[in-house]
Each structure stands twice: as C-alpha cells, then as structure tokens.
JSON list of C-alpha atoms in Angstrom, two decimals:
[
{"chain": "S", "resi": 1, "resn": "UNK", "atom": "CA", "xyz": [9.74, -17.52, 15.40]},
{"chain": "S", "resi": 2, "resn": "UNK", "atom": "CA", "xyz": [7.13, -14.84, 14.82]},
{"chain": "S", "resi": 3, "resn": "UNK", "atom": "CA", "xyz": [6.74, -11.51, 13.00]},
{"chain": "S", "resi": 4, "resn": "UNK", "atom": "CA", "xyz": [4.48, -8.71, 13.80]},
{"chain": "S", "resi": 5, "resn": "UNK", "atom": "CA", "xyz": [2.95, -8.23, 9.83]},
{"chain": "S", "resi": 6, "resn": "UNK", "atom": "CA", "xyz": [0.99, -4.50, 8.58]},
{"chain": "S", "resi": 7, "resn": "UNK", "atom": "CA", "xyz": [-1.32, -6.15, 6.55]},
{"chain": "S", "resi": 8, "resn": "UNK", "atom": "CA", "xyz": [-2.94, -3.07, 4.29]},
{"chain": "S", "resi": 9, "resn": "UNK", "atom": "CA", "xyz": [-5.72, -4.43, 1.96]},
{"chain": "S", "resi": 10, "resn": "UNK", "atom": "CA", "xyz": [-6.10, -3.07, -1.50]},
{"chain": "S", "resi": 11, "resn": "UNK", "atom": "CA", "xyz": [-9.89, -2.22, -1.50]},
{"chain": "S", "resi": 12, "resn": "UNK", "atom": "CA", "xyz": [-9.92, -2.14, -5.31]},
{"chain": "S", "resi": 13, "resn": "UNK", "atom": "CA", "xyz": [-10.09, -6.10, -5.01]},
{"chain": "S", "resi": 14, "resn": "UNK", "atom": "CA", "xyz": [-12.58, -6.56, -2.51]},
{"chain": "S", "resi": 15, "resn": "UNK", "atom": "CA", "xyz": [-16.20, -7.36, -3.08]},
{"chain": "S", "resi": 16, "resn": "UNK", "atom": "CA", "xyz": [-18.11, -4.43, -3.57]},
{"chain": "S", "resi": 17, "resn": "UNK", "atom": "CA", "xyz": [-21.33, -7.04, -2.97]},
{"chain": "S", "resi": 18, "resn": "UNK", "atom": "CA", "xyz": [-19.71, -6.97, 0.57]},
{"chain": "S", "resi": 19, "resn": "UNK", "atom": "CA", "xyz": [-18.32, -4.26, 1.36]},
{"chain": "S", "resi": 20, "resn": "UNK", "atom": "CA", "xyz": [-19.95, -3.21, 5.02]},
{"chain": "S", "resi": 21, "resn": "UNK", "atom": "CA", "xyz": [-19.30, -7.02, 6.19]},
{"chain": "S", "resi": 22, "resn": "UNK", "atom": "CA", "xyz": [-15.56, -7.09, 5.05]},
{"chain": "S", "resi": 23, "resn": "UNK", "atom": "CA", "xyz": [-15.02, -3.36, 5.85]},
{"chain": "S", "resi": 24, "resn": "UNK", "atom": "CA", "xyz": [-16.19, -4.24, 9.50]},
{"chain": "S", "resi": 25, "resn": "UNK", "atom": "CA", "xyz": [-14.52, -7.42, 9.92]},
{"chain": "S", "resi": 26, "resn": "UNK", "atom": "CA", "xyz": [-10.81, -5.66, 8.20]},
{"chain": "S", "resi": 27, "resn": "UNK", "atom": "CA", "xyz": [-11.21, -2.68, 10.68]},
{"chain": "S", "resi": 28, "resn": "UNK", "atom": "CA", "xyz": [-10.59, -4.87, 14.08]},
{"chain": "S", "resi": 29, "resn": "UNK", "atom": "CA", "xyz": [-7.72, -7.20, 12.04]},
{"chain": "S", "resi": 30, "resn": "UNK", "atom": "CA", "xyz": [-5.84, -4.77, 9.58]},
{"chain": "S", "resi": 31, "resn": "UNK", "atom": "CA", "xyz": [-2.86, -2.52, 10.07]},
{"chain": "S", "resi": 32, "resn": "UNK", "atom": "CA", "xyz": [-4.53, 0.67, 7.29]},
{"chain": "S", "resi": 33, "resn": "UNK", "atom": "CA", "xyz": [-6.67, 0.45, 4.52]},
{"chain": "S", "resi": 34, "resn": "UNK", "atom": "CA", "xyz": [-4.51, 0.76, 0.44]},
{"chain": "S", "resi": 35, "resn": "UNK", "atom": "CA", "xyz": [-6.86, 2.80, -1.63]},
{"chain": "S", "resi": 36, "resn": "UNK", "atom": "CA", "xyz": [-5.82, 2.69, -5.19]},
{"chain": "S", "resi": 37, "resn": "UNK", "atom": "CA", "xyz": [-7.08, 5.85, -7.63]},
{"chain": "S", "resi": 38, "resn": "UNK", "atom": "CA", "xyz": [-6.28, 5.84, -11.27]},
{"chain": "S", "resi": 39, "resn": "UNK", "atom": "CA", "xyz": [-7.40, 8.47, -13.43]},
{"chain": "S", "resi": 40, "resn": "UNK", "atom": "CA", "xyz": [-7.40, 6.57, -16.81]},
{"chain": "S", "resi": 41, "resn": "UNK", "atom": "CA", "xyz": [-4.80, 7.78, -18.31]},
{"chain": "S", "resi": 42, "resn": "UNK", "atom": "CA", "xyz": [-1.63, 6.90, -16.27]},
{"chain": "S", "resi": 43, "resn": "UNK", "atom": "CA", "xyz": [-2.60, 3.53, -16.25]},
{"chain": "S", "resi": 44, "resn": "UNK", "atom": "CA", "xyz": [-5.34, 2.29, -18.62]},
{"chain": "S", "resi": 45, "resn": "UNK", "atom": "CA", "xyz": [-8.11, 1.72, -15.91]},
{"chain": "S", "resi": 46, "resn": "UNK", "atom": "CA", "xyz": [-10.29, 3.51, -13.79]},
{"chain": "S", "resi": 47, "resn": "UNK", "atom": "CA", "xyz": [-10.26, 2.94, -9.80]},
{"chain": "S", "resi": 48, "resn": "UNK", "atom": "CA", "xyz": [-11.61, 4.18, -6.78]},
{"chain": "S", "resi": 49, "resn": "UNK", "atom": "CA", "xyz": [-11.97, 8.01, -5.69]},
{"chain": "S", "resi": 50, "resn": "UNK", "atom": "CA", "xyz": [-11.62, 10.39, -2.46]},
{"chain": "S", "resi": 51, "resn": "UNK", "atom": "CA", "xyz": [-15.38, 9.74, -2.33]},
{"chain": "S", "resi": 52, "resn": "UNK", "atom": "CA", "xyz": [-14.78, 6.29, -1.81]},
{"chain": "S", "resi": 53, "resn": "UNK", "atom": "CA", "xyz": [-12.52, 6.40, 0.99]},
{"chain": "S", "resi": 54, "resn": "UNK", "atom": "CA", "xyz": [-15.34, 9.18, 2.35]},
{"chain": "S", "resi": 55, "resn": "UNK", "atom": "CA", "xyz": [-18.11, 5.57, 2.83]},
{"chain": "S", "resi": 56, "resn": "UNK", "atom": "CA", "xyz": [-14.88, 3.48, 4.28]},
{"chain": "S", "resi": 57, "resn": "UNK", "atom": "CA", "xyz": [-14.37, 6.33, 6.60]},
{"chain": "S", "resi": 58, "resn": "UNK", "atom": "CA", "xyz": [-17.81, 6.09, 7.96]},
{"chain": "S", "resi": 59, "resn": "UNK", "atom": "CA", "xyz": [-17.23, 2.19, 8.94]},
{"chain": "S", "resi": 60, "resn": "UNK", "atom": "CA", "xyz": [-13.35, 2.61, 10.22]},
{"chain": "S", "resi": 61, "resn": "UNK", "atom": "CA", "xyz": [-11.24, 5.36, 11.87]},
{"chain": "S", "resi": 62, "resn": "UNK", "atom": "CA", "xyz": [-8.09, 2.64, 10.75]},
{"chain": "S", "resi": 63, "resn": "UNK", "atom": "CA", "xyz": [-5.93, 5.02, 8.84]},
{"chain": "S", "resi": 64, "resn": "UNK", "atom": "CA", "xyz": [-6.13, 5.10, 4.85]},
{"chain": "S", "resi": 65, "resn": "UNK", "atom": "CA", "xyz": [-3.82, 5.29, 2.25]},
{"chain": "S", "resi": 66, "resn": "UNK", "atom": "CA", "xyz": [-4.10, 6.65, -1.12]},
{"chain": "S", "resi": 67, "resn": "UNK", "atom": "CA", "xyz": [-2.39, 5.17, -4.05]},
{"chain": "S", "resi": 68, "resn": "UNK", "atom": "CA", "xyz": [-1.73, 7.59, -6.72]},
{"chain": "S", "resi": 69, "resn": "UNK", "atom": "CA", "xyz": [-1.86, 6.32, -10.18]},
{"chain": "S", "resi": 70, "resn": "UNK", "atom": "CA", "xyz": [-2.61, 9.77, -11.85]},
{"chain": "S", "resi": 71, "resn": "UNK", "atom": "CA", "xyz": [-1.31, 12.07, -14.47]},
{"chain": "S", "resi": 72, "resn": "UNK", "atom": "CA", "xyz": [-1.92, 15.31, -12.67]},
{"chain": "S", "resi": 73, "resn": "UNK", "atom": "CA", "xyz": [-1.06, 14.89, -8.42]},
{"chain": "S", "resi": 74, "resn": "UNK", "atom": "CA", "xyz": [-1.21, 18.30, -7.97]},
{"chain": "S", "resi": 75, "resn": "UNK", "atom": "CA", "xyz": [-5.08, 18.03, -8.51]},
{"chain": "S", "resi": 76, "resn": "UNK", "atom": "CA", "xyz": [-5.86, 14.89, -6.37]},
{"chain": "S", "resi": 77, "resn": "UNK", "atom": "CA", "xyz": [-3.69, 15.72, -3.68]},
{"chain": "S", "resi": 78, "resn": "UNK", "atom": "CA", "xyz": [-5.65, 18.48, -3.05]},
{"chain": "S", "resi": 79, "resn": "UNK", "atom": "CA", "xyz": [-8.89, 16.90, -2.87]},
{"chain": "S", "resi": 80, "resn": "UNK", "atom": "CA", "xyz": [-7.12, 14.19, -0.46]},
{"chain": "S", "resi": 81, "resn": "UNK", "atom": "CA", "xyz": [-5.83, 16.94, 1.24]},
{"chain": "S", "resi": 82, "resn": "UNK", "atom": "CA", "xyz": [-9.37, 18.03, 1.65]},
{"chain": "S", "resi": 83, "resn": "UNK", "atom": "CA", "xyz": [-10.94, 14.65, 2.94]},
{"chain": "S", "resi": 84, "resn": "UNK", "atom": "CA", "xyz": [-8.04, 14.30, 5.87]},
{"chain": "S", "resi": 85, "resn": "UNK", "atom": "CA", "xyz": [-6.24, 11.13, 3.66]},
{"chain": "S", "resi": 86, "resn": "UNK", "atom": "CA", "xyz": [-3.69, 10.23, 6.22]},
{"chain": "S", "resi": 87, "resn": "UNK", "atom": "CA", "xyz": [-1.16, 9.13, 3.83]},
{"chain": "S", "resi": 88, "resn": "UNK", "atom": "CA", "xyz": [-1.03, 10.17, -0.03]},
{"chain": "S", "resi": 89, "resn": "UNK", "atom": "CA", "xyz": [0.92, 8.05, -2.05]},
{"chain": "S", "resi": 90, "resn": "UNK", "atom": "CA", "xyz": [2.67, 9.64, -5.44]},
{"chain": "S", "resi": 91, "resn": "UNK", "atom": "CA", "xyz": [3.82, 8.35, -8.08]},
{"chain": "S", "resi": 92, "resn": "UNK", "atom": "CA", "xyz": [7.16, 9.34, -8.63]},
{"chain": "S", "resi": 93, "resn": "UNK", "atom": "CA", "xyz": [7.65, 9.23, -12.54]},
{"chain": "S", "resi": 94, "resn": "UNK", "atom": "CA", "xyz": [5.17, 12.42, -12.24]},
{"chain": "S", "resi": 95, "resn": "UNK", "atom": "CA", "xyz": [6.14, 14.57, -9.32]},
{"chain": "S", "resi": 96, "resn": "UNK", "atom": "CA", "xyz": [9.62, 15.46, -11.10]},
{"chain": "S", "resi": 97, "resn": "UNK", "atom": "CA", "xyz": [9.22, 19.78, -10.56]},
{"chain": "S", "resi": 98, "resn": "UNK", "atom": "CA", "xyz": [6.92, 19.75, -7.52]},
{"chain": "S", "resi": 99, "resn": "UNK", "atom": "CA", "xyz": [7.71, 17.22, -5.41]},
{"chain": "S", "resi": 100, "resn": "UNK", "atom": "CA", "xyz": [9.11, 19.32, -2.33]},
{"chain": "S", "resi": 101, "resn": "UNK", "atom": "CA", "xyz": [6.05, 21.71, -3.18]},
{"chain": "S", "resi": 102, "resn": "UNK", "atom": "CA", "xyz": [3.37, 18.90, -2.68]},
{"chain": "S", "resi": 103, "resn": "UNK", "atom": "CA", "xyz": [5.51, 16.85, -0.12]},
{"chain": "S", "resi": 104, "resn": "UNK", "atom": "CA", "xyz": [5.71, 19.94, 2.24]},
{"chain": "S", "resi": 105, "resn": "UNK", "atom": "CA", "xyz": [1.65, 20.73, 1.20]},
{"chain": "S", "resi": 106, "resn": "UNK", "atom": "CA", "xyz": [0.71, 17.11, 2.97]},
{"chain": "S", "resi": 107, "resn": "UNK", "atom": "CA", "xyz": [3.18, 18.03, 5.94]},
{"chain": "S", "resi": 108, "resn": "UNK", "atom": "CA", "xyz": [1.25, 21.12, 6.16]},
{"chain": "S", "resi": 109, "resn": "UNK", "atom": "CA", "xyz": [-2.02, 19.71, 6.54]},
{"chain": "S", "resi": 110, "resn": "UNK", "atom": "CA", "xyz": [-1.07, 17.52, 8.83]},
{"chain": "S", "resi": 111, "resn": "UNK", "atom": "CA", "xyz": [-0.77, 14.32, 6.81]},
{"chain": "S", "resi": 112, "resn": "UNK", "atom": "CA", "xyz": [1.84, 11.58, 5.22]},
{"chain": "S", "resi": 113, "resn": "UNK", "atom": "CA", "xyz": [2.98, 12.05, 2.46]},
{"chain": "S", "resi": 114, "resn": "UNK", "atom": "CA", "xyz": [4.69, 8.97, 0.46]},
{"chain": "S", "resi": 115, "resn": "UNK", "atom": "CA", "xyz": [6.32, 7.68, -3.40]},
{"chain": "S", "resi": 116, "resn": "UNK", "atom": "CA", "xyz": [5.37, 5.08, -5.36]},
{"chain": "S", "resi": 117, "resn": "UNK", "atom": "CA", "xyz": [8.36, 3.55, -7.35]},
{"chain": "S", "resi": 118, "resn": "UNK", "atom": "CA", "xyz": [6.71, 1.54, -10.74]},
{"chain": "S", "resi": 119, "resn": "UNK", "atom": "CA", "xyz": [8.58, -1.44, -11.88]},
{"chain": "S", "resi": 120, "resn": "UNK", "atom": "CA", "xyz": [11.18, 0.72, -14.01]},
{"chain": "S", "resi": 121, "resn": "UNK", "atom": "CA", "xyz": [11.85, 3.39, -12.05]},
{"chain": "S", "resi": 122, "resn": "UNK", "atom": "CA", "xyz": [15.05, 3.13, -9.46]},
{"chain": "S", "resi": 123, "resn": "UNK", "atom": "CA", "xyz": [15.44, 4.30, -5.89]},
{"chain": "S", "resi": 124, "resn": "UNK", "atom": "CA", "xyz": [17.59, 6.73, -7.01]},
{"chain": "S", "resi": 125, "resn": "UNK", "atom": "CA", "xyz": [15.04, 8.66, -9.01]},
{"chain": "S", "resi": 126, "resn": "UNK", "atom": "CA", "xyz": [13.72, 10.18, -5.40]},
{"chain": "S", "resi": 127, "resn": "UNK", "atom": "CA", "xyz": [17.09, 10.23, -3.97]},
{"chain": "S", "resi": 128, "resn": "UNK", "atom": "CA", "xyz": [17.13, 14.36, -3.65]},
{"chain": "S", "resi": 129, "resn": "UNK", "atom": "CA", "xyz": [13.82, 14.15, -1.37]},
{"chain": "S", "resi": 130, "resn": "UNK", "atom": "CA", "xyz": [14.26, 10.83, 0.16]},
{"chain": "S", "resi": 131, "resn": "UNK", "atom": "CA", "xyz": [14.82, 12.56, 3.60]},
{"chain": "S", "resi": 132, "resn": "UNK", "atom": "CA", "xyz": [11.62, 14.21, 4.24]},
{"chain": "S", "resi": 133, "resn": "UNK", "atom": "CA", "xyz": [9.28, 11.22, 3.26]},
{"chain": "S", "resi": 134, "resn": "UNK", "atom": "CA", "xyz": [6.88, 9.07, 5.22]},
{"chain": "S", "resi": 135, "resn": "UNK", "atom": "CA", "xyz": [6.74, 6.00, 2.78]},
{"chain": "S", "resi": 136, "resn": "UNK", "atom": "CA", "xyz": [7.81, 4.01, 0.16]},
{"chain": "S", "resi": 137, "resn": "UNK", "atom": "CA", "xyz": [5.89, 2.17, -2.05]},
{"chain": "S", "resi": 138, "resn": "UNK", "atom": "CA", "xyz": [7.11, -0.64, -3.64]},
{"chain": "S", "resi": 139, "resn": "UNK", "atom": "CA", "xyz": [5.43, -1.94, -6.93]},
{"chain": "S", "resi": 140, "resn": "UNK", "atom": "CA", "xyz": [6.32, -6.11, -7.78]},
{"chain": "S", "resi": 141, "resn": "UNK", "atom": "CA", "xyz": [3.62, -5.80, -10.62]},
{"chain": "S", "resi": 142, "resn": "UNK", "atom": "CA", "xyz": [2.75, -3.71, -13.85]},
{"chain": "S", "resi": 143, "resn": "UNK", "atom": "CA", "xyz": [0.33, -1.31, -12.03]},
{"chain": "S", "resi": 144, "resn": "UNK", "atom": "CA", "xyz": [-3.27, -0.37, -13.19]},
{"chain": "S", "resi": 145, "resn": "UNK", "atom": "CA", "xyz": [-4.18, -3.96, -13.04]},
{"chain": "S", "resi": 146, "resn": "UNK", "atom": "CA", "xyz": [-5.15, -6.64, -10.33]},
{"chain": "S", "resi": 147, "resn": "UNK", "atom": "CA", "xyz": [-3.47, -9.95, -11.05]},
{"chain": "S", "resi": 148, "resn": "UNK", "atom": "CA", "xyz": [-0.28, -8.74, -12.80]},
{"chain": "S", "resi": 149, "resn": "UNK", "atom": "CA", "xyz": [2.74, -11.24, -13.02]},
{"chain": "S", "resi": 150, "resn": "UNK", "atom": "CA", "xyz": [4.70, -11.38, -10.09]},
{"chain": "S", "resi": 151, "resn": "UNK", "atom": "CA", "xyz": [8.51, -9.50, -11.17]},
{"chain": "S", "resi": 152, "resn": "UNK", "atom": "CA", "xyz": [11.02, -11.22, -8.25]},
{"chain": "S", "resi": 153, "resn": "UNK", "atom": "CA", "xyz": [13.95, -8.79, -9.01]},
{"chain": "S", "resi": 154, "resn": "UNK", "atom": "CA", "xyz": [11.96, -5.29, -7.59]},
{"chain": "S", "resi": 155, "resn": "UNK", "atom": "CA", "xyz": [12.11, -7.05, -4.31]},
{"chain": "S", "resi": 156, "resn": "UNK", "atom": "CA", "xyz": [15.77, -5.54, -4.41]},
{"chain": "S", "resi": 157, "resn": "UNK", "atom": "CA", "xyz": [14.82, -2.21, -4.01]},
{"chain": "S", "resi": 158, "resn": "UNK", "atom": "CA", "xyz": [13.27, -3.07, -0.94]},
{"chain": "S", "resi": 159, "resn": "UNK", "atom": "CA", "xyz": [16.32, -4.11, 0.27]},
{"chain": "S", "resi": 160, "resn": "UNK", "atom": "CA", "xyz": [18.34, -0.74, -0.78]},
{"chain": "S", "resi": 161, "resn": "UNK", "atom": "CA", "xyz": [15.54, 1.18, 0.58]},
{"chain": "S", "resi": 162, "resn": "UNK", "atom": "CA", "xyz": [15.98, -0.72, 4.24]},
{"chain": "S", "resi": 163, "resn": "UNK", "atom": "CA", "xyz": [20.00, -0.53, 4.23]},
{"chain": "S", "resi": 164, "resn": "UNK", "atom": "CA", "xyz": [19.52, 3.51, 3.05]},
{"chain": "S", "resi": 165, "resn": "UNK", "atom": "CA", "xyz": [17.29, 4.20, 6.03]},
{"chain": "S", "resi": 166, "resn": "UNK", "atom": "CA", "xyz": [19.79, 2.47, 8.32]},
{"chain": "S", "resi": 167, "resn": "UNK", "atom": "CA", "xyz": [22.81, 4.20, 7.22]},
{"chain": "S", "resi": 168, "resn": "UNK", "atom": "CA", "xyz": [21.06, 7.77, 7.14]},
{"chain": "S", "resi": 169, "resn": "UNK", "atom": "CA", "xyz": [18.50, 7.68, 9.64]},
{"chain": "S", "resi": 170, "resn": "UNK", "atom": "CA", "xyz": [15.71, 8.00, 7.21]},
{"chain": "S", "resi": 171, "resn": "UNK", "atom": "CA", "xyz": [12.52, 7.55, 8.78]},
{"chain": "S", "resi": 172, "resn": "UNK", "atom": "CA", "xyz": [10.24, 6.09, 5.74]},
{"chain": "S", "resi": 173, "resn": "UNK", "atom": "CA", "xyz": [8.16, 3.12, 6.29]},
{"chain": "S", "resi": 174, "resn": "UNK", "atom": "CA", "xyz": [8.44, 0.99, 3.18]},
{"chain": "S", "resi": 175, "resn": "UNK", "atom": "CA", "xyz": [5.63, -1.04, 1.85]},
{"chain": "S", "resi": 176, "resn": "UNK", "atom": "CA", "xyz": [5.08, -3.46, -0.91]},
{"chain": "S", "resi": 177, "resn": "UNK", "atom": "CA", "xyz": [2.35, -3.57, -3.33]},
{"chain": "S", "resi": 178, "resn": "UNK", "atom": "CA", "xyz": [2.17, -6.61, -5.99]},
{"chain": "S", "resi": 179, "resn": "UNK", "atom": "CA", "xyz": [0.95, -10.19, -6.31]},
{"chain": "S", "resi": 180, "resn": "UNK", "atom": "CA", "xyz": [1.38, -11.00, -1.96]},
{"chain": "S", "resi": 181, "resn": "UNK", "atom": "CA", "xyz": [0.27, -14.76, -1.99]},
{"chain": "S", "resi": 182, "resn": "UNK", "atom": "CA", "xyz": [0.68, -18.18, -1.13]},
{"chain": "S", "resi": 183, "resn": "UNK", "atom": "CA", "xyz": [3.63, -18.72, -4.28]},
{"chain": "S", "resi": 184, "resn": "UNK", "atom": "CA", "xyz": [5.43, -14.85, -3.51]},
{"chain": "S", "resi": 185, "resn": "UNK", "atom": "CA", "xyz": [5.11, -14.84, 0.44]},
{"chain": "S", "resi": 186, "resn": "UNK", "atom": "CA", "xyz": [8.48, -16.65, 1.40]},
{"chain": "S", "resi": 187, "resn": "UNK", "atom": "CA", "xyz": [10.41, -14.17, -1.25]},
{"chain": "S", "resi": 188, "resn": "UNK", "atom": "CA", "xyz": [8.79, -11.54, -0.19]},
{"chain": "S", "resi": 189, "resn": "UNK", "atom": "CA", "xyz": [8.98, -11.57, 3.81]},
{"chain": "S", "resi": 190, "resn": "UNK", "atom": "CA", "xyz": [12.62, -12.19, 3.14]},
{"chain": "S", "resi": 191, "resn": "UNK", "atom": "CA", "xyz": [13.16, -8.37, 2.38]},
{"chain": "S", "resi": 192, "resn": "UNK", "atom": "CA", "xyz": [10.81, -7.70, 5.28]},
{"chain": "S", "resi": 193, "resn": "UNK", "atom": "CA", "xyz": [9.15, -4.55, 3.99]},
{"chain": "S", "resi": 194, "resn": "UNK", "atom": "CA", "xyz": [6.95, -2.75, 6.52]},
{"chain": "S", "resi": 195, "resn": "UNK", "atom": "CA", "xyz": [4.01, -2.86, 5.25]},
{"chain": "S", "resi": 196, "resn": "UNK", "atom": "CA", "xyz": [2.59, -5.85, 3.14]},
{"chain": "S", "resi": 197, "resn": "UNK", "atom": "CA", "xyz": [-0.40, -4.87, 0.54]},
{"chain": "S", "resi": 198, "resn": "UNK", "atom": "CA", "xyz": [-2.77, -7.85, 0.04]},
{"chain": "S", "resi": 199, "resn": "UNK", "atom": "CA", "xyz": [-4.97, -8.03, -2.88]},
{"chain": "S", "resi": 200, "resn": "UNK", "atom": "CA", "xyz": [-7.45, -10.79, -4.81]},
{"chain": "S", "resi": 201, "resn": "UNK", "atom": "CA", "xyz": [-5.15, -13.22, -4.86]},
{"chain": "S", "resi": 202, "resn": "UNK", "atom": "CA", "xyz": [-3.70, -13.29, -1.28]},
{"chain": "S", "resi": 203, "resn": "UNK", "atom": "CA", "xyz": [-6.95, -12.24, 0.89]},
{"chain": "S", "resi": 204, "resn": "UNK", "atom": "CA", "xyz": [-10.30, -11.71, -0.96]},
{"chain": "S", "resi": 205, "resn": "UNK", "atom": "CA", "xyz": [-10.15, -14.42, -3.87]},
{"chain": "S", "resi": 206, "resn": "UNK", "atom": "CA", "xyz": [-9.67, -17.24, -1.07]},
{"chain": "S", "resi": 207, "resn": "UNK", "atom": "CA", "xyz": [-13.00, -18.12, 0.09]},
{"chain": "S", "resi": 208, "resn": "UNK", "atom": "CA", "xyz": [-16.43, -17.07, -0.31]},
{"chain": "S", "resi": 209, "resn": "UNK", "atom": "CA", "xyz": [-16.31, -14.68, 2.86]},
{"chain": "S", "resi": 210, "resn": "UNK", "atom": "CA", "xyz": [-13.88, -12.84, 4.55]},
{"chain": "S", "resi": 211, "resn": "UNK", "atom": "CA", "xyz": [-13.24, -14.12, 7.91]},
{"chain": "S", "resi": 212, "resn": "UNK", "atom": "CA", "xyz": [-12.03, -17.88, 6.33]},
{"chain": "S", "resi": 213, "resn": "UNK", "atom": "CA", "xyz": [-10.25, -15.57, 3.35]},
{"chain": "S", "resi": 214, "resn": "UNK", "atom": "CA", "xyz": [-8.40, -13.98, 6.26]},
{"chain": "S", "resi": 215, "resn": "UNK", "atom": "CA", "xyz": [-7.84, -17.09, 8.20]},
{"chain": "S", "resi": 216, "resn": "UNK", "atom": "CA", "xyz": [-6.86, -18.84, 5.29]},
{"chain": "S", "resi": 217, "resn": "UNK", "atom": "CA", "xyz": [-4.13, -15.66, 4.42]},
{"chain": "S", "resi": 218, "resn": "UNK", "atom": "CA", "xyz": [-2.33, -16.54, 7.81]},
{"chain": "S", "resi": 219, "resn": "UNK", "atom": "CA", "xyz": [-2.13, -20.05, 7.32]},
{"chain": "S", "resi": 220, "resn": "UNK", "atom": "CA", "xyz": [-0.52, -19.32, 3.59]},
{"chain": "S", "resi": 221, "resn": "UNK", "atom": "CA", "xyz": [1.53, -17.17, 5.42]},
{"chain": "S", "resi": 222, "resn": "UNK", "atom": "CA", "xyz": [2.94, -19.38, 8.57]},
{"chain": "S", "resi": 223, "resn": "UNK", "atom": "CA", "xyz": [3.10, -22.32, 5.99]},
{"chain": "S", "resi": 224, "resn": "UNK", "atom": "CA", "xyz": [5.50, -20.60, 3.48]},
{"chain": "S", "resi": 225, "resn": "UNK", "atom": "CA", "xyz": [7.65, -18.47, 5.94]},
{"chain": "S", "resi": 226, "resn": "UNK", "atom": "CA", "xyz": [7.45, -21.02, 8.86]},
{"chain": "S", "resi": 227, "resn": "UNK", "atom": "CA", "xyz": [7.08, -18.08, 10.93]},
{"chain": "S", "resi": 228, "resn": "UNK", "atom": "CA", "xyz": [3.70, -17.15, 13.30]},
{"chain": "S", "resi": 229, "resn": "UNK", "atom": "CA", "xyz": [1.65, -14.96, 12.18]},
{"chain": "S", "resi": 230, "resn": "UNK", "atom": "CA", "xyz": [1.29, -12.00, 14.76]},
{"chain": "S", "resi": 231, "resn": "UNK", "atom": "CA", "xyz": [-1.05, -8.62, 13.61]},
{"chain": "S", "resi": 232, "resn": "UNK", "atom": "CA", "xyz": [0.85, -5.43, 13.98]},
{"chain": "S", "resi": 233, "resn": "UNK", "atom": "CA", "xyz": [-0.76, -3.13, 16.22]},
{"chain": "S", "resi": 234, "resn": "UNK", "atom": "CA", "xyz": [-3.80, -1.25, 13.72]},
{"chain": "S", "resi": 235, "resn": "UNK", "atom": "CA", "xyz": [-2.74, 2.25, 13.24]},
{"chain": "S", "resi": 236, "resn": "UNK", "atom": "CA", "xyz": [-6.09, 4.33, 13.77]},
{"chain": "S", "resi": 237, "resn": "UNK", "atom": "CA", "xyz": [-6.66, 8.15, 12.01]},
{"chain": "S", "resi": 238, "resn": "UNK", "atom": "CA", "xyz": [-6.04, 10.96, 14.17]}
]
C-alpha cells in the first residue's frame, strides 16, 4: 500500500545554524512550510514573526502557513495579510466576535484562512463558521512548547472533522500539529489528517543534517504504518 503524505515542517524546530541548507533541501521535498508565532502571552514563549517567513520566502515560493498563538489576531493578521501569508492559522479560543470579520478579511486578500483547535477546545466551538474555512488545525500537544506529551484522545477530532466534511461538503483541509514521530505515527495516520506537521522529534532531531533526518522520517514512517511513503505533490505560493 502507499499514501501520498503533506509533510509541513514546523520551522520553530529547525536549526537556525542551518537554516539556508535545510530551507533549500525542504523546498524540493515538502508539501508547505508551518510557521509558528506566539506573542508571549497566549502561550508563555516567544516564536517566530512575519519577518521570518519574509527570509524563508526569499529561499522557497512553497506556500507558508502561519500558526497563530496570539492574544490579539486582529493585529497579526494584518501584518500577514500584508506579507502575502498564504494561509493564516487562528486560534479559535480568541476569534469568538470577529471571526467572520477576519475570515472574510483573508478571503479578501486573496489568502487561506484556517482555526486552530487547542487540546480543550471541541469542534463544535467553530461549528457556526465551519463552512467558509480553508483548514483545520489540529493540536495533539499543550501548545507554546516543542516536545509536549503526546495526548492520543484529540486524534478524535480529527476523525469528526473528516466525517463532518463528508456529510456537508465542507471543503477544509485538516492538519495535525503535535509530537508526529516514530512512537505516534501508526495512531496518527490512522485518522489520516491531510496535512501532517513534523517537528524536533520526527524530522530535525534525527541526525546531524537534514537529508538523513528526512530519510530517516520515511523509514519511521513505512516501518510503523507498513505503508510507502509517497510525497504529496508541493503546493507552491501564487
């Protein structure tokens, strides 16, 4: 058997020592780039920044996603808005009051415009806008943090978020974002999300460099699930 995989890497876990040579080698392998931003003060950490995906941008036209971890959306969806982000990912325990107001201000522009659901917070909390988004985000870990434990029973949301879309049409890609390794990988393609996020412990904490991390990633992969690994075709910014 095989299984066409979106493999998005969450740059906050790469090595910033090498970031041109795994930037360039990610570009001709990867599905989109998972850029996460905190602010600080929704989670206790600080992340990366639109300016950040500005220097990926200048070594890969492979589209980029923002992950929101913010108090305020309404301010950095702007300034994604601003940089061409093709998808913007909010969180959805602080959209509550503008969410059709920013969802239709990323349509506008011409971008994506997706939810993150945390740990504790149900499918059913975006229920009334489900219909008009691009993406789901899935979260299998405490966010803020890389290395969080692994929490088996979100994966169930993935499920109710594939049978919704089928019996309403939906058009949402869903993606999940949390601990995708070697021990989670057979769990986790069992839901088959869309999109898989790969972090330290999956991709860039394998080997020294990142051709043998990523080599090493689909043999984890095709040993757990017993399934070939087969790259889904890289989606590239307009």
């Amino acid at each position: 058997m095989s299984k066409q995989l979106h493999i998005s890497p969450s740059l906050m876990t790469m090595d910033l020592d090498q970031f041109k040579e795994q930037i360039t080698f990610l570009d001709s392998n990867v599905g989109s780039f998972h850029i996460d931003i905190m602010d600080g003060h929704f989670v206790p950490n600080l992340s990366l920044s639109p300016w950040f995906i500005e220097q990926t941008r200048k070594l890969s036209n492979k589209e980029m996603s923002a992950h929101l971890m913010v108090t305020d959306p309404v301010f950095w969806v702007q300034q994604l808005i601003d940089i061409k982000c093709e998808v913007i990912c909010m969180p959805a325990e602080r959209i509550n009051g503008v969410a059709f107001r920013l969802i239709d201000q990323i349509h506008d522009a011409g971008l994506k415009a997706g939810v993150v659901l945390n740990p504790e917070t149900p499918v059913s909390e975006i229920l009334p806008y489900i219909d008009i988004i691009d993406k789901v985000t899935v979260m299998t870990v405490d966010p803020g943090f890389a290395g969080q434990r692994f929490l088996k029973k979100m994966l169930h949301k993935i499920t109710e978020l594939r049978q919704l879309r089928e019996d309403n049409g939906y058009q949402y890609l869903i993606e999940m974002d949390g601990s995708t390794n070697k021990e989670h990988w057979k769990m986790i393609h069992d839901v088959q999300p869309d999109i898989y996020v790969v972090g330290r412990s999956g991709l860039f904490n394998l080997t020294d460099d990142i051709e043998s991390s990523w080599q090493q990633m689909i043999s984890e992969f095709e040993e757990e699930t017993g399934e070939k690994f087969i790259q889904v075709e890289a989606q590239e910014a307009a």
